[in-house]
Short mmCIF file of C-alpha atoms in Angstrom, two decimals:
data_model
loop_
_atom_site.label_atom_id
_atom_site.label_comp_id
_atom_site.label_asym_id
_atom_site.label_seq_id
_atom_site.Cartn_x
_atom_site.Cartn_y
_atom_site.Cartn_z
CA MET A 24 16.70 -3.81 -8.37
CA LYS A 25 16.12 -5.86 -11.53
CA ASN A 26 17.04 -9.02 -9.63
CA LEU A 27 14.52 -8.15 -6.90
CA LEU A 28 11.77 -7.52 -9.45
CA PHE A 29 12.57 -10.79 -11.20
CA LEU A 30 12.49 -12.66 -7.88
CA SER A 31 9.11 -11.09 -7.02
CA PHE A 32 7.76 -12.17 -10.40
CA LEU A 33 8.90 -15.74 -9.80
CA ILE A 34 7.25 -15.80 -6.36
CA LEU A 35 3.96 -14.46 -7.74
CA ALA A 36 4.05 -16.90 -10.66
CA SER A 37 4.76 -19.78 -8.30
CA CYS A 38 1.84 -18.84 -6.01
CA SER A 39 -0.48 -18.49 -8.99
CA LYS A 40 0.43 -21.95 -10.29
CA LYS A 41 0.14 -23.46 -6.84
CA ASN A 42 -3.46 -22.23 -6.49
CA GLU A 43 -4.59 -23.28 -9.95
CA TYR A 44 -6.68 -26.22 -11.03
CA ASN A 45 -6.43 -27.73 -14.48
CA LEU A 46 -9.31 -29.99 -15.44
CA SER A 47 -8.83 -31.90 -18.68
CA ALA A 48 -11.34 -34.39 -20.03
CA ASN A 49 -11.74 -36.75 -22.95
CA SER A 50 -15.15 -38.07 -23.93
CA ASP A 51 -17.29 -39.62 -26.62
CA ILE A 52 -19.47 -36.50 -26.70
CA PRO A 53 -19.83 -35.11 -30.26
CA ASP A 54 -17.70 -32.13 -31.21
CA GLY A 55 -19.37 -28.78 -30.83
CA GLU A 56 -21.55 -29.80 -27.88
CA MET A 57 -21.49 -27.37 -24.96
CA VAL A 58 -20.13 -28.24 -21.51
CA TYR A 59 -21.21 -26.08 -18.57
CA LEU A 60 -19.31 -25.73 -15.29
CA VAL A 61 -21.83 -24.97 -12.52
CA GLN A 62 -21.58 -24.32 -8.81
CA TYR A 63 -24.56 -24.26 -6.46
CA LYS A 64 -24.85 -21.29 -4.11
CA GLU A 65 -27.65 -21.76 -1.56
CA ASN A 66 -29.22 -24.31 -3.91
CA VAL A 67 -29.15 -21.84 -6.82
CA PRO A 68 -27.09 -22.94 -9.86
CA VAL A 69 -24.42 -20.42 -10.85
CA LEU A 70 -22.73 -20.79 -14.24
CA LYS A 71 -18.97 -20.43 -13.79
CA ASP A 72 -17.71 -21.31 -17.28
CA SER A 73 -18.63 -23.09 -20.49
CA ILE A 74 -16.77 -24.53 -23.45
CA ASN A 75 -17.32 -26.56 -26.63
CA VAL A 76 -16.12 -30.15 -27.00
CA LEU A 77 -13.34 -30.28 -29.60
CA GLY A 78 -11.80 -33.52 -30.83
CA GLY A 79 -13.50 -35.37 -27.97
CA ASN A 80 -11.75 -33.14 -25.43
CA PHE A 81 -12.56 -30.15 -23.23
CA SER A 82 -10.81 -28.41 -20.35
CA PHE A 83 -11.24 -25.79 -17.66
CA SER A 84 -8.64 -23.99 -15.58
CA ASP A 85 -8.66 -21.18 -13.05
CA SER A 86 -7.25 -20.16 -9.70
CA ILE A 87 -8.74 -21.69 -6.56
CA VAL A 88 -7.61 -21.72 -2.92
CA VAL A 89 -9.68 -24.41 -1.19
CA PRO A 90 -11.63 -27.38 -2.56
CA GLU A 91 -15.14 -26.68 -3.84
CA MET A 92 -17.79 -28.98 -5.30
CA TYR A 93 -18.80 -28.19 -8.88
CA TYR A 94 -20.98 -29.95 -11.46
CA LEU A 95 -20.53 -30.50 -15.18
CA PHE A 96 -23.69 -30.29 -17.29
CA PHE A 97 -23.83 -31.21 -20.96
CA LYS A 98 -26.21 -29.90 -23.58
CA ASN A 99 -28.68 -32.56 -24.76
CA ILE A 100 -27.53 -35.06 -22.07
CA ARG A 101 -29.58 -35.76 -18.97
CA GLY A 102 -27.80 -35.63 -15.63
CA ASN A 103 -24.52 -34.14 -14.44
CA VAL A 104 -21.07 -35.07 -13.15
CA PRO A 105 -19.95 -33.85 -9.69
CA VAL A 106 -16.27 -32.97 -9.46
CA VAL A 107 -14.21 -31.36 -6.71
CA LEU A 108 -12.13 -28.49 -8.03
CA GLU A 109 -8.94 -27.88 -6.08
CA PRO A 110 -5.32 -26.95 -6.86
CA GLY A 111 -3.75 -29.59 -9.10
CA ASN A 112 -4.35 -31.51 -12.30
CA ILE A 113 -7.68 -33.30 -12.62
CA GLU A 114 -8.21 -35.87 -15.37
CA MET A 115 -11.63 -37.10 -16.49
CA THR A 116 -13.06 -39.65 -18.89
CA VAL A 117 -16.71 -38.92 -19.64
CA TYR A 118 -19.17 -41.35 -21.22
CA LYS A 119 -22.21 -39.64 -22.72
CA ASP A 120 -24.47 -42.68 -22.30
CA SER A 121 -23.46 -43.23 -18.68
CA LEU A 122 -22.38 -40.08 -16.87
CA ARG A 123 -22.31 -42.06 -13.62
CA SER A 124 -19.45 -44.11 -15.05
CA THR A 125 -17.27 -41.02 -15.44
CA ILE A 126 -13.71 -41.61 -14.24
CA ILE A 127 -12.10 -38.78 -12.25
CA LYS A 128 -8.57 -38.86 -10.86
CA GLY A 129 -5.60 -36.69 -10.08
CA THR A 130 -6.32 -34.93 -6.77
CA LYS A 131 -6.88 -36.08 -3.19
CA SER A 132 -10.48 -34.89 -2.82
CA ASN A 133 -11.62 -36.58 -6.02
CA ASP A 134 -9.88 -39.80 -5.00
CA ASP A 135 -11.58 -39.60 -1.59
CA PHE A 136 -14.93 -38.89 -3.24
CA LYS A 137 -14.54 -41.92 -5.49
CA GLN A 138 -13.70 -44.10 -2.48
CA TYR A 139 -16.73 -42.84 -0.56
CA ILE A 140 -19.12 -43.46 -3.47
CA GLU A 141 -17.78 -46.96 -4.07
CA GLU A 142 -17.83 -47.99 -0.40
CA SER A 143 -21.20 -46.45 0.50
CA SER A 144 -23.07 -47.55 -2.63
CA SER A 145 -23.93 -50.99 -1.24
CA PHE A 146 -25.62 -49.40 1.80
CA ILE A 147 -27.47 -46.84 -0.28
CA ASN A 148 -28.64 -49.40 -2.84
CA GLU A 149 -29.94 -51.62 -0.08
CA LEU A 150 -31.74 -48.68 1.57
CA ASN A 151 -33.40 -47.81 -1.74
CA SER A 152 -34.42 -51.43 -2.23
CA ILE A 153 -35.97 -51.64 1.25
CA GLN A 154 -37.76 -48.32 0.71
CA ASN A 155 -39.29 -49.62 -2.53
CA GLU A 156 -40.48 -52.76 -0.74
CA ILE A 157 -41.99 -50.62 2.03
CA ASN A 158 -43.88 -48.54 -0.52
CA TYR A 159 -45.16 -51.71 -2.20
CA ASN A 160 -46.38 -53.23 1.05
CA ILE A 161 -48.05 -49.97 2.00
CA ALA A 162 -49.90 -50.14 -1.32
CA ILE A 163 -51.13 -53.70 -0.65
CA ASN A 164 -51.78 -52.88 3.01
CA ASP A 165 -49.49 -55.58 4.46
CA SER A 166 -48.64 -53.94 7.79
CA LEU A 167 -46.69 -56.89 9.27
CA ILE A 168 -44.15 -57.05 6.45
CA LYS A 169 -44.01 -53.24 6.44
CA LEU A 170 -42.99 -53.19 10.11
CA ASP A 171 -40.27 -55.78 9.48
CA LEU A 172 -38.98 -53.77 6.52
CA GLU A 173 -38.93 -50.58 8.59
CA GLU A 174 -36.70 -52.33 11.14
CA GLN A 175 -34.42 -53.46 8.30
CA PHE A 176 -34.32 -49.89 7.00
CA ILE A 177 -33.31 -48.51 10.40
CA GLU A 178 -30.61 -51.19 10.79
CA MET A 179 -29.18 -50.52 7.32
CA ARG A 180 -29.28 -46.78 7.91
CA LYS A 181 -27.23 -47.30 11.09
CA LYS A 182 -24.64 -49.29 9.12
CA LEU A 183 -24.31 -46.42 6.64
CA THR A 184 -24.00 -43.90 9.47
CA ASP A 185 -21.33 -45.99 11.21
CA TYR A 186 -19.40 -46.20 7.95
CA GLU A 187 -19.60 -42.42 7.53
CA TYR A 188 -18.41 -41.85 11.10
CA ASP A 189 -15.40 -44.10 10.41
CA PHE A 190 -14.70 -42.30 7.13
CA MET A 191 -14.68 -38.87 8.81
CA SER A 192 -12.50 -40.16 11.64
CA ASN A 193 -9.94 -41.84 9.37
CA LYS A 194 -9.91 -38.99 6.85
CA ASN A 195 -10.14 -35.93 9.05
CA ASP A 196 -8.18 -33.92 6.47
CA SER A 197 -10.58 -34.74 3.62
CA TYR A 198 -12.91 -32.22 2.03
CA VAL A 199 -15.31 -35.13 1.47
CA SER A 200 -15.51 -35.65 5.24
CA ALA A 201 -16.59 -32.03 5.61
CA LEU A 202 -19.25 -32.57 2.93
CA ILE A 203 -20.57 -35.67 4.73
CA LEU A 204 -20.79 -33.83 8.04
CA GLN A 205 -22.53 -30.87 6.38
CA ARG A 206 -25.16 -33.18 4.89
CA MET A 207 -25.74 -34.89 8.24
CA VAL A 208 -26.17 -31.56 10.01
CA PHE A 209 -28.52 -30.20 7.33
CA GLU A 210 -30.62 -33.37 7.52
CA ARG A 211 -30.55 -33.35 11.33
CA SER A 212 -29.42 -36.97 11.23
CA ILE A 213 -26.65 -36.28 13.75
CA ASP A 214 -26.66 -34.88 17.26
CA TYR A 215 -25.08 -31.41 17.35
CA ASP A 216 -22.72 -32.37 20.17
CA ILE A 217 -21.45 -35.34 18.15
CA ALA A 218 -21.12 -33.13 15.06
CA ASP A 219 -19.10 -30.63 17.08
CA SER A 220 -16.75 -33.35 18.37
CA ILE A 221 -16.12 -34.48 14.78
CA LEU A 222 -15.66 -30.92 13.54
CA VAL A 223 -13.01 -29.99 16.11
CA ASN A 224 -10.94 -33.00 15.04
CA PHE A 225 -10.85 -31.91 11.39
CA ASP A 226 -7.48 -30.84 10.04
CA LYS A 227 -6.91 -27.08 9.86
CA SER A 228 -6.64 -27.37 6.07
CA LEU A 229 -10.45 -27.65 6.03
CA PHE A 230 -11.15 -24.56 8.11
CA LYS A 231 -11.74 -22.27 5.11
CA THR A 232 -13.87 -24.69 3.08
CA SER A 233 -17.55 -23.83 2.66
CA PRO A 234 -18.96 -27.01 4.31
CA PHE A 235 -16.73 -26.51 7.38
CA ILE A 236 -17.78 -22.85 7.67
CA ALA A 237 -21.48 -23.76 7.24
CA VAL A 238 -21.38 -26.45 9.93
CA ARG A 239 -19.36 -24.26 12.30
CA GLY A 240 -21.95 -21.50 11.95
CA ILE A 241 -24.91 -23.83 12.62
CA ILE A 242 -23.28 -25.37 15.68
CA ASP A 243 -22.22 -21.99 17.08
CA ASN A 244 -25.76 -20.67 16.67
CA TYR A 245 -27.06 -23.78 18.40
CA LYS A 246 -24.74 -23.23 21.35
CA LEU A 247 -25.78 -19.58 21.67
CA SER A 248 -29.49 -20.36 21.47
CA ASN A 249 -31.33 -20.49 24.77
CA THR A 250 -34.70 -20.96 23.17
CA GLU A 251 -36.74 -23.86 24.43
CA ALA A 252 -39.01 -25.83 22.14
CA PRO A 253 -42.73 -25.19 22.62
CA ARG A 254 -43.94 -27.43 25.41
CA ILE A 255 -47.05 -29.53 25.91
CA GLY A 256 -49.65 -27.25 27.43
CA SER A 257 -48.33 -24.08 25.80
CA TYR A 258 -50.04 -22.30 22.93
CA ALA A 259 -48.73 -23.26 19.51
CA PRO A 260 -46.64 -20.37 18.16
CA LYS A 261 -48.47 -18.57 15.34
CA PHE A 262 -47.02 -18.73 11.85
CA SER A 263 -47.86 -18.43 8.20
CA GLY A 264 -46.08 -19.54 5.05
CA PRO A 265 -46.38 -20.16 1.32
CA GLY A 266 -48.46 -23.09 0.12
CA LEU A 267 -47.97 -25.22 -2.96
CA ASN A 268 -49.30 -22.50 -5.26
CA GLY A 269 -47.67 -19.58 -3.48
CA GLU A 270 -50.75 -18.71 -1.44
CA VAL A 271 -50.17 -17.63 2.17
CA ILE A 272 -51.46 -20.15 4.70
CA SER A 273 -51.82 -19.27 8.37
CA LEU A 274 -51.95 -21.81 11.18
CA TYR A 275 -54.78 -19.91 12.88
CA SER A 276 -56.83 -19.77 9.68
CA ILE A 277 -57.23 -23.56 9.61
CA LYS A 278 -60.68 -24.52 10.84
CA SER A 279 -60.11 -28.15 11.91
CA LYS A 280 -60.61 -28.84 15.61
CA TYR A 281 -57.36 -30.79 15.88
CA ILE A 282 -54.25 -30.15 13.77
CA LEU A 283 -51.08 -32.19 13.55
CA ILE A 284 -48.21 -29.89 12.60
CA ASP A 285 -45.81 -32.32 10.95
CA PHE A 286 -42.28 -31.20 10.06
CA TRP A 287 -40.81 -33.30 7.26
CA ALA A 288 -38.84 -33.18 3.96
CA SER A 289 -38.55 -35.17 0.77
CA TRP A 290 -34.94 -36.08 1.61
CA CYS A 291 -35.82 -37.36 5.12
CA ALA A 292 -36.15 -41.15 4.85
CA PRO A 293 -37.87 -41.66 8.27
CA CYS A 294 -40.35 -38.93 7.32
CA ARG A 295 -41.17 -40.63 4.05
CA VAL A 296 -41.74 -43.93 5.86
CA GLU A 297 -44.24 -42.27 8.21
CA ASN A 298 -46.16 -40.21 5.62
CA PRO A 299 -48.45 -42.91 4.15
CA GLY A 300 -49.49 -44.07 7.62
CA LEU A 301 -50.36 -40.51 8.63
CA ALA A 302 -52.35 -40.05 5.42
CA GLU A 303 -54.29 -43.25 6.14
CA LEU A 304 -55.04 -42.05 9.67
CA GLN A 305 -56.24 -38.67 8.42
CA SER A 306 -58.69 -40.36 6.05
CA LYS A 307 -60.58 -41.74 9.07
CA TYR A 308 -61.64 -38.25 10.18
CA SER A 309 -63.55 -35.36 8.68
CA ASP A 310 -61.69 -32.16 7.83
CA GLU A 311 -63.74 -30.47 10.52
CA ASP A 312 -62.35 -32.81 13.20
CA PHE A 313 -58.73 -33.36 12.14
CA THR A 314 -56.22 -32.35 9.53
CA ILE A 315 -52.47 -32.51 9.01
CA LEU A 316 -50.43 -29.41 8.30
CA GLY A 317 -47.17 -30.48 6.68
CA VAL A 318 -44.29 -28.03 7.05
CA SER A 319 -41.58 -29.13 4.62
CA LEU A 320 -37.91 -28.28 5.08
CA ASP A 321 -37.16 -28.91 1.43
CA MET A 322 -35.06 -26.55 -0.66
CA ASN A 323 -36.40 -27.61 -4.04
CA MET A 324 -40.01 -27.08 -5.15
CA GLU A 325 -40.01 -30.02 -7.57
CA SER A 326 -38.68 -32.46 -4.96
CA TRP A 327 -41.28 -31.23 -2.46
CA LYS A 328 -44.19 -31.62 -4.89
CA ARG A 329 -42.97 -34.99 -6.18
CA ALA A 330 -42.73 -36.42 -2.65
CA ILE A 331 -46.27 -35.25 -1.87
CA GLU A 332 -47.53 -37.07 -4.94
CA VAL A 333 -45.51 -40.27 -4.37
CA ASP A 334 -46.46 -40.51 -0.68
CA LYS A 335 -50.11 -39.74 -1.54
CA ILE A 336 -50.43 -36.93 1.01
CA GLU A 337 -52.22 -34.47 -1.26
CA SER A 338 -55.02 -34.19 1.33
CA TRP A 339 -52.66 -32.49 3.81
CA ILE A 340 -52.33 -28.74 4.01
CA HIS A 341 -48.79 -27.96 2.84
CA ILE A 342 -46.39 -25.12 3.66
CA SER A 343 -42.73 -24.62 2.81
CA ASN A 344 -40.34 -21.70 2.66
CA LEU A 345 -37.85 -23.98 0.82
CA LYS A 346 -35.05 -22.99 3.20
CA TYR A 347 -33.95 -26.24 4.87
CA PHE A 348 -33.45 -25.66 8.58
CA ASN A 349 -33.23 -21.93 7.98
CA ASP A 350 -37.02 -22.14 7.66
CA PRO A 351 -38.47 -19.52 10.06
CA ILE A 352 -41.21 -21.93 11.17
CA ALA A 353 -38.62 -24.60 12.03
CA LYS A 354 -36.72 -21.99 14.05
CA LEU A 355 -39.94 -20.86 15.75
CA TYR A 356 -40.58 -24.44 16.88
CA ASP A 357 -36.87 -24.93 17.71
CA LEU A 358 -36.19 -28.16 15.85
CA SER A 359 -32.43 -27.82 16.35
CA LYS A 360 -32.33 -30.41 19.12
CA GLU A 361 -34.56 -33.11 17.64
CA GLY A 362 -34.55 -32.65 13.88
CA ILE A 363 -37.21 -34.28 11.73
CA PRO A 364 -39.62 -35.97 11.59
CA SER A 365 -41.14 -33.91 14.39
CA SER A 366 -44.78 -33.19 15.12
CA PHE A 367 -47.07 -31.19 17.40
CA LEU A 368 -50.73 -32.05 17.98
CA ILE A 369 -52.82 -28.99 18.84
CA ASN A 370 -56.40 -28.79 20.11
CA PRO A 371 -59.26 -26.36 19.33
CA GLU A 372 -57.76 -23.82 21.75
CA ARG A 373 -54.55 -24.10 19.72
CA LYS A 374 -52.65 -25.52 22.66
CA ILE A 375 -50.09 -28.30 22.19
CA ILE A 376 -51.48 -31.51 23.69
CA ALA A 377 -48.95 -34.04 22.39
CA ARG A 378 -45.57 -34.28 20.66
CA ASN A 379 -44.17 -36.84 18.25
CA ILE A 380 -46.97 -39.36 18.63
CA LYS A 381 -47.99 -41.50 15.69
CA GLY A 382 -49.96 -44.54 14.64
CA GLU A 383 -52.22 -46.09 17.26
CA ASP A 384 -51.11 -43.63 19.96
CA LEU A 385 -52.13 -40.66 17.83
CA GLU A 386 -55.45 -42.28 16.92
CA PHE A 387 -56.17 -43.06 20.58
CA VAL A 388 -55.54 -39.45 21.64
CA LEU A 389 -57.68 -38.08 18.82
CA ASN A 390 -60.60 -40.42 19.57
CA ALA A 391 -60.44 -39.63 23.28
CA GLU A 392 -60.27 -35.87 22.68
CA LEU A 393 -63.08 -35.84 20.12
CA LYS A 394 -65.35 -37.97 22.33
CA TYR A 395 -64.62 -35.81 25.41
CA ASN A 396 -65.37 -32.59 23.52
CA GLU A 397 -68.59 -33.78 21.82
#
């Protein structure tokens, strides 16, 4: 009996050690400073643990079954360090003046994450550079260069997407691949059928990870949904939602004759490219004739408000439930097939008369409608 009890103890101890992570770090952060281990649950930060730096070192350890993304925050230091916690020993070197230079090694997911960051950074840096040039040329009203830059942006975005497809294909057992696919699905930058084909090729070791479960749920709901998007000629579905100051705004309370319901988000690059042009178009009309109702699929209030200010679209009417694609308005208008940016132009009868038109096409329709209904 004693031998059996001892054997059971060894098995339990072995399982416990197998499912344990040990994160040890050395840094140039002063002794006594606090380090916080945070996980985000539905975009809400949850404090998991905290510890003081001692002798330039700190550590965390606990049991864990599948990889999960966590973030290290430091008192009195701006920014954070993402780290994947998973069974094994994780070693870090943290630099207080450059958290982005933090070195993380020791487990597969963190090695994969490092590879992804290093290999994708050139695409992302170039995209940011092009976006800055677009914003500048919008400011100086140089439309020809802006159009050329937009084409460059789309081409560079495709290169990044192709790289990410290759990464997920070559590393179908990587937690980082599941994170990439989750981001694509949340942003609606990938067709659901393509996402499903990638998902089914993932290794079974990923099946219990949170990004895999999230994507599986979204795709399954998409497959079960028989809802059709509102069509041209149909009445625009009624909705209401919170504005920038928490006030409730209703579609049918807006008095403008023509309303463009524009679905967008601060994280949606194509949306951000379109916003200034839409704002310029709106300025040509009175509020009585035309307005834009922006429905944002952001999750963060600060990001939403900052994008409104940067894109100079304060004149729009703004609504957001801050729920990504779980937004009830997005579901009502069934954006699952097309994603964003997506727009619906409605007339005084509140019928949909056009979808996803912009620029000169939108202006032509508005002028024709307003002249016809004088």
